[in-house]
């Protein structure tokens, strides 16, 4: 990695670093084979109104079922996939799978239901993305406004020169954008104002201290105010308890997501649970 034609001295610490690299390379090749063998699948987590009654949208979340049957969560493999073009192929597969599933949700009476899709930097920061997305939704007969693309605040802000034009193009085409893991990045408020976003998602780290810890509560209330004043939706992630839900409702949060409301589930289970006659 340091380049050719040089002498390097290795210490134990570097050895450990090489171990990590070797493990990642092995995983990358497993991921590639897994992708060819169709080992990935999507689960959907409900996003509900603050009363926990009406299904407002769902978030698509990817899973990897390895050949030995173990299920690997995305935090463990997305960062590895991001080291290669694989992430772009995985991302396209997610969009295609969502476009395949969404008409079934609409046909089951969940008319106008939106699906949120997460995108990593290498997928999103590709100027071909808007045209490709448009072609995919058209072929599936889906309205672009049915898809809300979730981008982490960190990713948007650290690539703002590239991300902003793509965000603008996507919203012109009718797609919606959501700022994920909000509060974990470093948005300047003036920059935030210029982003074409439909919603922001309060990172679940902040929900953990609600309603006990004063600071977390203050941050959550401030984010709710911010969204309201900017005229965009605010979704609270990671709602696990009734007291968190009560607090959010009290301070005007309209959309919630978390284990209390529903865990991520495969499509058949989602259809069964929310089908409207
Ligand atoms: P995220 O987009 O912030 O998704 C929310 C994560 O929180 C999900 O983890 C979800 O299962 C989990 N979660 C939801 N409610 C609760 C709760 O009440 N308590 C707790 N403790 N956790 C909750 P998951 O599915 O493991 O995904 C982790 C991250 O991986 C996602 O964070 C997202 O950044 C990424 N990811 C997932 N699917 C995709 C995908 O298709 N493409 C890309 N590029 N990234 C994805
Ligand atoms: Mg997300
Ligand atoms: Mg999040
Ligand atoms: Mg996250």
PDB file of C-alpha atoms in Angstrom, residues 9-275:
ATOM      1  CA  UNK A   9       9.736  -2.406   8.543  1.00  0.00           C
ATOM      2  CA  UNK A  10       6.861  -4.299  10.072  1.00  0.00           C
ATOM      3  CA  UNK A  11       5.751  -4.155  13.653  1.00  0.00           C
ATOM      4  CA  UNK A  12       3.124  -6.254  15.430  1.00  0.00           C
ATOM      5  CA  UNK A  13       0.599  -3.458  15.086  1.00  0.00           C
ATOM      6  CA  UNK A  14       1.014  -3.561  11.321  1.00  0.00           C
ATOM      7  CA  UNK A  15       0.606  -7.298  11.454  1.00  0.00           C
ATOM      8  CA  UNK A  16      -2.736  -6.857  13.166  1.00  0.00           C
ATOM      9  CA  UNK A  17      -3.775  -4.356  10.539  1.00  0.00           C
ATOM     10  CA  UNK A  18      -2.871  -6.857   7.827  1.00  0.00           C
ATOM     11  CA  UNK A  19      -4.996  -9.468   9.552  1.00  0.00           C
ATOM     12  CA  UNK A  20      -7.981  -7.176   9.312  1.00  0.00           C
ATOM     13  CA  UNK A  21      -7.272  -6.518   5.636  1.00  0.00           C
ATOM     14  CA  UNK A  22      -6.951 -10.229   4.936  1.00  0.00           C
ATOM     15  CA  UNK A  23     -10.279 -10.917   6.671  1.00  0.00           C
ATOM     16  CA  UNK A  24     -11.949  -8.188   4.636  1.00  0.00           C
ATOM     17  CA  UNK A  25     -10.597  -9.635   1.409  1.00  0.00           C
ATOM     18  CA  UNK A  26     -11.973 -13.036   2.325  1.00  0.00           C
ATOM     19  CA  UNK A  27     -15.335 -11.529   3.153  1.00  0.00           C
ATOM     20  CA  UNK A  28     -15.379  -9.567  -0.088  1.00  0.00           C
ATOM     21  CA  UNK A  29     -14.896 -12.711  -2.090  1.00  0.00           C
ATOM     22  CA  UNK A  30     -17.614 -14.472  -0.054  1.00  0.00           C
ATOM     23  CA  UNK A  31     -19.904 -11.520  -0.701  1.00  0.00           C
ATOM     24  CA  UNK A  32     -19.221 -11.687  -4.420  1.00  0.00           C
ATOM     25  CA  UNK A  33     -20.029 -15.379  -4.548  1.00  0.00           C
ATOM     26  CA  UNK A  34     -23.044 -14.838  -2.333  1.00  0.00           C
ATOM     27  CA  UNK A  35     -24.328 -12.188  -4.698  1.00  0.00           C
ATOM     28  CA  UNK A  36     -23.954 -14.540  -7.671  1.00  0.00           C
ATOM     29  CA  UNK A  37     -25.774 -17.262  -5.740  1.00  0.00           C
ATOM     30  CA  UNK A  38     -28.662 -15.007  -4.701  1.00  0.00           C
ATOM     31  CA  UNK A  39     -27.943 -15.045  -0.971  1.00  0.00           C
ATOM     32  CA  UNK A  40     -29.262 -11.534  -0.313  1.00  0.00           C
ATOM     33  CA  UNK A  41     -32.801 -10.684   0.669  1.00  0.00           C
ATOM     34  CA  UNK A  42     -34.768  -7.712   1.898  1.00  0.00           C
ATOM     35  CA  UNK A  43     -36.748  -7.192   5.063  1.00  0.00           C
ATOM     36  CA  UNK A  44     -39.119  -4.282   5.565  1.00  0.00           C
ATOM     37  CA  UNK A  45     -39.591  -2.295   8.747  1.00  0.00           C
ATOM     38  CA  UNK A  46     -42.787  -0.294   9.292  1.00  0.00           C
ATOM     39  CA  UNK A  47     -42.702   3.481   9.736  1.00  0.00           C
ATOM     40  CA  UNK A  48     -45.872   4.377  11.630  1.00  0.00           C
ATOM     41  CA  UNK A  49     -47.835   7.474  12.598  1.00  0.00           C
ATOM     42  CA  UNK A  50     -47.112   8.613  16.152  1.00  0.00           C
ATOM     43  CA  UNK A  51     -50.125   6.739  17.494  1.00  0.00           C
ATOM     44  CA  UNK A  52     -48.610   3.530  16.178  1.00  0.00           C
ATOM     45  CA  UNK A  53     -51.819   2.899  14.281  1.00  0.00           C
ATOM     46  CA  UNK A  54     -51.384   3.758  10.607  1.00  0.00           C
ATOM     47  CA  UNK A  55     -48.607   2.417   8.403  1.00  0.00           C
ATOM     48  CA  UNK A  56     -47.027   5.463   6.748  1.00  0.00           C
ATOM     49  CA  UNK A  57     -44.117   3.860   4.897  1.00  0.00           C
ATOM     50  CA  UNK A  58     -41.635   0.999   5.138  1.00  0.00           C
ATOM     51  CA  UNK A  59     -37.847   0.933   5.084  1.00  0.00           C
ATOM     52  CA  UNK A  60     -36.134  -1.764   3.028  1.00  0.00           C
ATOM     53  CA  UNK A  61     -33.169  -3.299   4.864  1.00  0.00           C
ATOM     54  CA  UNK A  62     -30.790  -5.780   3.296  1.00  0.00           C
ATOM     55  CA  UNK A  63     -29.754  -9.123   4.832  1.00  0.00           C
ATOM     56  CA  UNK A  64     -27.228 -11.762   3.775  1.00  0.00           C
ATOM     57  CA  UNK A  65     -28.032 -15.407   4.347  1.00  0.00           C
ATOM     58  CA  UNK A  66     -24.743 -17.270   3.995  1.00  0.00           C
ATOM     59  CA  UNK A  67     -24.650 -20.802   2.612  1.00  0.00           C
ATOM     60  CA  UNK A  68     -24.205 -22.154   6.160  1.00  0.00           C
ATOM     61  CA  UNK A  69     -27.512 -20.513   7.109  1.00  0.00           C
ATOM     62  CA  UNK A  70     -26.162 -17.696   9.278  1.00  0.00           C
ATOM     63  CA  UNK A  71     -27.717 -14.289   8.682  1.00  0.00           C
ATOM     64  CA  UNK A  72     -25.288 -11.395   8.516  1.00  0.00           C
ATOM     65  CA  UNK A  73     -26.540  -7.861   9.295  1.00  0.00           C
ATOM     66  CA  UNK A  74     -25.630  -5.010   6.908  1.00  0.00           C
ATOM     67  CA  UNK A  75     -23.392  -3.138   9.358  1.00  0.00           C
ATOM     68  CA  UNK A  76     -21.022  -6.105   9.020  1.00  0.00           C
ATOM     69  CA  UNK A  77     -20.909  -6.367   5.237  1.00  0.00           C
ATOM     70  CA  UNK A  78     -21.920  -3.027   3.676  1.00  0.00           C
ATOM     71  CA  UNK A  79     -18.624  -1.356   4.720  1.00  0.00           C
ATOM     72  CA  UNK A  80     -16.741  -4.257   3.097  1.00  0.00           C
ATOM     73  CA  UNK A  81     -18.864  -4.191  -0.061  1.00  0.00           C
ATOM     74  CA  UNK A  82     -18.164  -0.448  -0.246  1.00  0.00           C
ATOM     75  CA  UNK A  83     -14.493  -1.247  -0.836  1.00  0.00           C
ATOM     76  CA  UNK A  84     -15.345  -2.524  -4.309  1.00  0.00           C
ATOM     77  CA  UNK A  85     -17.817  -2.137  -7.181  1.00  0.00           C
ATOM     78  CA  UNK A  86     -19.908  -4.811  -5.512  1.00  0.00           C
ATOM     79  CA  UNK A  87     -21.747  -2.129  -3.554  1.00  0.00           C
ATOM     80  CA  UNK A  88     -23.047  -0.673  -6.811  1.00  0.00           C
ATOM     81  CA  UNK A  89     -24.373  -4.057  -7.958  1.00  0.00           C
ATOM     82  CA  UNK A  90     -25.892  -4.716  -4.529  1.00  0.00           C
ATOM     83  CA  UNK A  91     -27.523  -1.296  -4.563  1.00  0.00           C
ATOM     84  CA  UNK A  92     -29.059  -1.851  -7.988  1.00  0.00           C
ATOM     85  CA  UNK A  93     -30.334  -5.215  -6.829  1.00  0.00           C
ATOM     86  CA  UNK A  94     -32.020  -3.565  -3.808  1.00  0.00           C
ATOM     87  CA  UNK A  95     -33.786  -1.041  -6.037  1.00  0.00           C
ATOM     88  CA  UNK A  96     -34.929  -3.776  -8.413  1.00  0.00           C
ATOM     89  CA  UNK A  97     -36.204  -5.947  -5.598  1.00  0.00           C
ATOM     90  CA  UNK A  98     -38.118  -3.029  -4.073  1.00  0.00           C
ATOM     91  CA  UNK A  99     -39.647  -2.230  -7.469  1.00  0.00           C
ATOM     92  CA  UNK A 100     -40.715  -5.852  -7.704  1.00  0.00           C
ATOM     93  CA  UNK A 101     -42.244  -5.901  -4.204  1.00  0.00           C
ATOM     94  CA  UNK A 102     -43.901  -2.488  -4.113  1.00  0.00           C
ATOM     95  CA  UNK A 103     -46.712  -3.205  -6.601  1.00  0.00           C
ATOM     96  CA  UNK A 104     -47.652  -6.196  -4.415  1.00  0.00           C
ATOM     97  CA  UNK A 105     -47.961  -3.919  -1.383  1.00  0.00           C
ATOM     98  CA  UNK A 106     -50.099  -1.458  -3.312  1.00  0.00           C
ATOM     99  CA  UNK A 107     -52.245  -4.295  -4.654  1.00  0.00           C
ATOM    100  CA  UNK A 108     -52.786  -5.510  -1.075  1.00  0.00           C
ATOM    101  CA  UNK A 109     -54.571  -2.257  -0.282  1.00  0.00           C
ATOM    102  CA  UNK A 110     -51.583  -0.247   0.953  1.00  0.00           C
ATOM    103  CA  UNK A 111     -52.236   2.355  -1.707  1.00  0.00           C
ATOM    104  CA  UNK A 112     -49.628   5.058  -2.041  1.00  0.00           C
ATOM    105  CA  UNK A 113     -47.320   3.349   0.471  1.00  0.00           C
ATOM    106  CA  UNK A 114     -43.759   4.638   0.158  1.00  0.00           C
ATOM    107  CA  UNK A 115     -40.632   2.539   0.453  1.00  0.00           C
ATOM    108  CA  UNK A 116     -37.450   3.994   1.909  1.00  0.00           C
ATOM    109  CA  UNK A 117     -34.198   2.734   0.368  1.00  0.00           C
ATOM    110  CA  UNK A 118     -30.740   3.214   1.900  1.00  0.00           C
ATOM    111  CA  UNK A 119     -27.894   4.135  -0.383  1.00  0.00           C
ATOM    112  CA  UNK A 120     -24.167   4.070   0.262  1.00  0.00           C
ATOM    113  CA  UNK A 121     -21.802   6.723  -1.072  1.00  0.00           C
ATOM    114  CA  UNK A 122     -20.421   4.812  -4.098  1.00  0.00           C
ATOM    115  CA  UNK A 123     -23.944   4.025  -5.327  1.00  0.00           C
ATOM    116  CA  UNK A 124     -25.302   7.460  -4.739  1.00  0.00           C
ATOM    117  CA  UNK A 125     -22.382   9.591  -5.939  1.00  0.00           C
ATOM    118  CA  UNK A 126     -22.672   8.237  -9.470  1.00  0.00           C
ATOM    119  CA  UNK A 127     -24.045  10.698 -12.008  1.00  0.00           C
ATOM    120  CA  UNK A 128     -25.761   7.825 -13.877  1.00  0.00           C
ATOM    121  CA  UNK A 129     -27.928   7.092 -10.835  1.00  0.00           C
ATOM    122  CA  UNK A 130     -30.909   9.374 -11.575  1.00  0.00           C
ATOM    123  CA  UNK A 131     -31.376   8.058 -15.124  1.00  0.00           C
ATOM    124  CA  UNK A 132     -30.930   4.453 -14.024  1.00  0.00           C
ATOM    125  CA  UNK A 133     -33.382   4.815 -11.159  1.00  0.00           C
ATOM    126  CA  UNK A 134     -35.891   6.435 -13.470  1.00  0.00           C
ATOM    127  CA  UNK A 135     -35.586   3.593 -15.988  1.00  0.00           C
ATOM    128  CA  UNK A 136     -36.079   1.006 -13.255  1.00  0.00           C
ATOM    129  CA  UNK A 137     -39.193   2.587 -11.742  1.00  0.00           C
ATOM    130  CA  UNK A 138     -40.695   3.188 -15.194  1.00  0.00           C
ATOM    131  CA  UNK A 139     -40.212  -0.419 -16.192  1.00  0.00           C
ATOM    132  CA  UNK A 140     -41.969  -1.472 -12.986  1.00  0.00           C
ATOM    133  CA  UNK A 141     -44.815   1.019 -13.451  1.00  0.00           C
ATOM    134  CA  UNK A 142     -43.982   2.770 -10.193  1.00  0.00           C
ATOM    135  CA  UNK A 143     -44.252   6.485  -9.517  1.00  0.00           C
ATOM    136  CA  UNK A 144     -40.886   7.959  -8.434  1.00  0.00           C
ATOM    137  CA  UNK A 145     -42.608   9.626  -5.473  1.00  0.00           C
ATOM    138  CA  UNK A 146     -43.157   6.144  -4.029  1.00  0.00           C
ATOM    139  CA  UNK A 147     -39.444   5.908  -3.315  1.00  0.00           C
ATOM    140  CA  UNK A 148     -37.693   7.855  -0.596  1.00  0.00           C
ATOM    141  CA  UNK A 149     -33.907   7.564  -0.777  1.00  0.00           C
ATOM    142  CA  UNK A 150     -32.178   7.550   2.616  1.00  0.00           C
ATOM    143  CA  UNK A 151     -28.728   9.108   2.679  1.00  0.00           C
ATOM    144  CA  UNK A 152     -26.771   9.505   5.867  1.00  0.00           C
ATOM    145  CA  UNK A 153     -26.141  13.053   6.950  1.00  0.00           C
ATOM    146  CA  UNK A 154     -22.446  12.179   7.070  1.00  0.00           C
ATOM    147  CA  UNK A 155     -22.306  11.022   3.473  1.00  0.00           C
ATOM    148  CA  UNK A 156     -24.234  14.001   2.121  1.00  0.00           C
ATOM    149  CA  UNK A 157     -22.159  16.542   3.996  1.00  0.00           C
ATOM    150  CA  UNK A 158     -18.750  15.036   3.347  1.00  0.00           C
ATOM    151  CA  UNK A 159     -19.397  14.926  -0.418  1.00  0.00           C
ATOM    152  CA  UNK A 160     -21.636  17.970  -0.652  1.00  0.00           C
ATOM    153  CA  UNK A 161     -20.325  19.189  -4.034  1.00  0.00           C
ATOM    154  CA  UNK A 162     -21.225  15.893  -5.685  1.00  0.00           C
ATOM    155  CA  UNK A 163     -24.228  14.938  -3.595  1.00  0.00           C
ATOM    156  CA  UNK A 164     -26.196  18.176  -3.905  1.00  0.00           C
ATOM    157  CA  UNK A 165     -26.578  18.142  -7.737  1.00  0.00           C
ATOM    158  CA  UNK A 166     -27.620  14.475  -7.632  1.00  0.00           C
ATOM    159  CA  UNK A 167     -30.120  15.199  -4.874  1.00  0.00           C
ATOM    160  CA  UNK A 168     -31.545  18.062  -6.929  1.00  0.00           C
ATOM    161  CA  UNK A 169     -31.800  15.924 -10.049  1.00  0.00           C
ATOM    162  CA  UNK A 170     -33.561  13.143  -8.158  1.00  0.00           C
ATOM    163  CA  UNK A 171     -36.106  15.488  -6.610  1.00  0.00           C
ATOM    164  CA  UNK A 172     -36.755  17.066 -10.015  1.00  0.00           C
ATOM    165  CA  UNK A 173     -37.592  13.589 -11.269  1.00  0.00           C
ATOM    166  CA  UNK A 174     -40.032  13.141  -8.386  1.00  0.00           C
ATOM    167  CA  UNK A 175     -38.020  10.963  -5.982  1.00  0.00           C
ATOM    168  CA  UNK A 176     -37.921  11.965  -2.335  1.00  0.00           C
ATOM    169  CA  UNK A 177     -34.850  12.174  -0.140  1.00  0.00           C
ATOM    170  CA  UNK A 178     -34.451  11.556   3.560  1.00  0.00           C
ATOM    171  CA  UNK A 179     -31.463  12.461   5.723  1.00  0.00           C
ATOM    172  CA  UNK A 180     -30.603   9.351   7.764  1.00  0.00           C
ATOM    173  CA  UNK A 181     -28.788   9.114  11.104  1.00  0.00           C
ATOM    174  CA  UNK A 182     -29.402  12.798  11.599  1.00  0.00           C
ATOM    175  CA  UNK A 183     -27.390  14.336  14.415  1.00  0.00           C
ATOM    176  CA  UNK A 184     -24.388  12.050  13.930  1.00  0.00           C
ATOM    177  CA  UNK A 185     -22.874  14.190  11.183  1.00  0.00           C
ATOM    178  CA  UNK A 186     -21.880  17.794  11.161  1.00  0.00           C
ATOM    179  CA  UNK A 187     -24.466  19.712   9.165  1.00  0.00           C
ATOM    180  CA  UNK A 188     -24.279  23.416   9.217  1.00  0.00           C
ATOM    181  CA  UNK A 189     -27.785  24.727   9.539  1.00  0.00           C
ATOM    182  CA  UNK A 190     -27.340  27.051   6.575  1.00  0.00           C
ATOM    183  CA  UNK A 191     -26.348  24.114   4.374  1.00  0.00           C
ATOM    184  CA  UNK A 192     -29.212  22.021   5.694  1.00  0.00           C
ATOM    185  CA  UNK A 193     -31.622  24.711   4.572  1.00  0.00           C
ATOM    186  CA  UNK A 194     -30.504  24.323   0.960  1.00  0.00           C
ATOM    187  CA  UNK A 195     -30.913  20.540   0.826  1.00  0.00           C
ATOM    188  CA  UNK A 196     -33.947  19.264  -1.090  1.00  0.00           C
ATOM    189  CA  UNK A 197     -35.077  16.814   1.584  1.00  0.00           C
ATOM    190  CA  UNK A 198     -38.517  15.470   2.430  1.00  0.00           C
ATOM    191  CA  UNK A 199     -37.598  14.181   5.861  1.00  0.00           C
ATOM    192  CA  UNK A 200     -34.878  13.690   8.406  1.00  0.00           C
ATOM    193  CA  UNK A 201     -34.433  10.679  10.636  1.00  0.00           C
ATOM    194  CA  UNK A 202     -33.318  11.224  14.205  1.00  0.00           C
ATOM    195  CA  UNK A 203     -30.507   8.775  14.900  1.00  0.00           C
ATOM    196  CA  UNK A 204     -31.572   6.147  17.370  1.00  0.00           C
ATOM    197  CA  UNK A 205     -28.642   6.991  19.630  1.00  0.00           C
ATOM    198  CA  UNK A 206     -30.549  10.075  20.777  1.00  0.00           C
ATOM    199  CA  UNK A 207     -33.697   8.107  21.546  1.00  0.00           C
ATOM    200  CA  UNK A 208     -31.854   5.895  24.001  1.00  0.00           C
ATOM    201  CA  UNK A 209     -31.809   8.568  26.717  1.00  0.00           C
ATOM    202  CA  UNK A 210     -35.444   9.610  26.213  1.00  0.00           C
ATOM    203  CA  UNK A 211     -37.268  10.428  28.445  1.00  0.00           C
ATOM    204  CA  UNK A 212     -34.732  10.091  31.309  1.00  0.00           C
ATOM    205  CA  UNK A 213     -31.734  12.136  30.169  1.00  0.00           C
ATOM    206  CA  UNK A 214     -32.151  15.857  29.908  1.00  0.00           C
ATOM    207  CA  UNK A 215     -29.610  16.376  27.119  1.00  0.00           C
ATOM    208  CA  UNK A 216     -30.987  13.687  24.826  1.00  0.00           C
ATOM    209  CA  UNK A 217     -34.487  15.033  25.386  1.00  0.00           C
ATOM    210  CA  UNK A 218     -33.385  18.564  24.539  1.00  0.00           C
ATOM    211  CA  UNK A 219     -31.690  17.380  21.345  1.00  0.00           C
ATOM    212  CA  UNK A 220     -34.710  15.378  20.238  1.00  0.00           C
ATOM    213  CA  UNK A 221     -37.074  18.296  20.876  1.00  0.00           C
ATOM    214  CA  UNK A 222     -34.760  20.623  18.966  1.00  0.00           C
ATOM    215  CA  UNK A 223     -34.729  18.290  15.969  1.00  0.00           C
ATOM    216  CA  UNK A 224     -38.516  18.063  16.028  1.00  0.00           C
ATOM    217  CA  UNK A 225     -38.731  21.875  16.046  1.00  0.00           C
ATOM    218  CA  UNK A 226     -36.155  22.128  13.279  1.00  0.00           C
ATOM    219  CA  UNK A 227     -38.120  19.797  11.023  1.00  0.00           C
ATOM    220  CA  UNK A 228     -41.367  21.557  11.754  1.00  0.00           C
ATOM    221  CA  UNK A 229     -39.895  25.004  11.102  1.00  0.00           C
ATOM    222  CA  UNK A 230     -38.297  23.858   7.857  1.00  0.00           C
ATOM    223  CA  UNK A 231     -41.504  22.173   6.741  1.00  0.00           C
ATOM    224  CA  UNK A 232     -40.031  18.690   6.478  1.00  0.00           C
ATOM    225  CA  UNK A 233     -41.025  15.430   8.126  1.00  0.00           C
ATOM    226  CA  UNK A 234     -39.159  14.053  11.116  1.00  0.00           C
ATOM    227  CA  UNK A 235     -38.943  10.309  11.693  1.00  0.00           C
ATOM    228  CA  UNK A 236     -37.727   9.045  15.061  1.00  0.00           C
ATOM    229  CA  UNK A 237     -35.697   5.824  14.678  1.00  0.00           C
ATOM    230  CA  UNK A 238     -35.162   3.156  17.301  1.00  0.00           C
ATOM    231  CA  UNK A 239     -38.349   3.627  19.326  1.00  0.00           C
ATOM    232  CA  UNK A 240     -38.386   0.721  21.744  1.00  0.00           C
ATOM    233  CA  UNK A 241     -40.544   1.784  24.697  1.00  0.00           C
ATOM    234  CA  UNK A 242     -43.965   3.256  25.360  1.00  0.00           C
ATOM    235  CA  UNK A 243     -42.413   6.111  27.311  1.00  0.00           C
ATOM    236  CA  UNK A 244     -40.253   7.082  24.305  1.00  0.00           C
ATOM    237  CA  UNK A 245     -43.316   6.994  22.075  1.00  0.00           C
ATOM    238  CA  UNK A 246     -45.317   9.069  24.553  1.00  0.00           C
ATOM    239  CA  UNK A 247     -42.560  11.650  24.766  1.00  0.00           C
ATOM    240  CA  UNK A 248     -42.262  11.924  20.987  1.00  0.00           C
ATOM    241  CA  UNK A 249     -45.999  12.322  20.587  1.00  0.00           C
ATOM    242  CA  UNK A 250     -46.087  14.993  23.276  1.00  0.00           C
ATOM    243  CA  UNK A 251     -43.535  17.044  21.363  1.00  0.00           C
ATOM    244  CA  UNK A 252     -45.206  16.735  18.001  1.00  0.00           C
ATOM    245  CA  UNK A 253     -43.309  13.921  16.312  1.00  0.00           C
ATOM    246  CA  UNK A 254     -45.509  12.513  13.553  1.00  0.00           C
ATOM    247  CA  UNK A 255     -43.569   9.472  12.311  1.00  0.00           C
ATOM    248  CA  UNK A 256     -41.907   6.721  14.322  1.00  0.00           C
ATOM    249  CA  UNK A 257     -39.943   3.561  13.614  1.00  0.00           C
ATOM    250  CA  UNK A 258     -38.577   0.981  16.008  1.00  0.00           C
ATOM    251  CA  UNK A 259     -38.951  -2.439  17.562  1.00  0.00           C
ATOM    252  CA  UNK A 260     -41.938  -1.207  19.629  1.00  0.00           C
ATOM    253  CA  UNK A 261     -43.872  -0.546  16.430  1.00  0.00           C
ATOM    254  CA  UNK A 262     -42.547  -3.440  14.388  1.00  0.00           C
ATOM    255  CA  UNK A 263     -39.329  -5.281  13.591  1.00  0.00           C
ATOM    256  CA  UNK A 264     -37.987  -5.589  10.075  1.00  0.00           C
ATOM    257  CA  UNK A 265     -39.836  -8.491   8.403  1.00  0.00           C
ATOM    258  CA  UNK A 266     -39.893 -10.334   5.099  1.00  0.00           C
ATOM    259  CA  UNK A 267     -42.459  -9.291   2.487  1.00  0.00           C
ATOM    260  CA  UNK A 268     -44.996 -12.104   3.114  1.00  0.00           C
ATOM    261  CA  UNK A 269     -45.196 -11.182   6.797  1.00  0.00           C
ATOM    262  CA  UNK A 270     -45.621  -7.502   5.951  1.00  0.00           C
ATOM    263  CA  UNK A 271     -48.433  -8.354   3.536  1.00  0.00           C
ATOM    264  CA  UNK A 272     -50.117 -10.510   6.130  1.00  0.00           C
ATOM    265  CA  UNK A 273     -49.896  -7.896   8.868  1.00  0.00           C
ATOM    266  CA  UNK A 274     -50.980  -4.795   6.966  1.00  0.00           C
ATOM    267  CA  UNK A 275     -53.184  -6.142   4.185  1.00  0.00           C
TER     268      UNK A 275
END
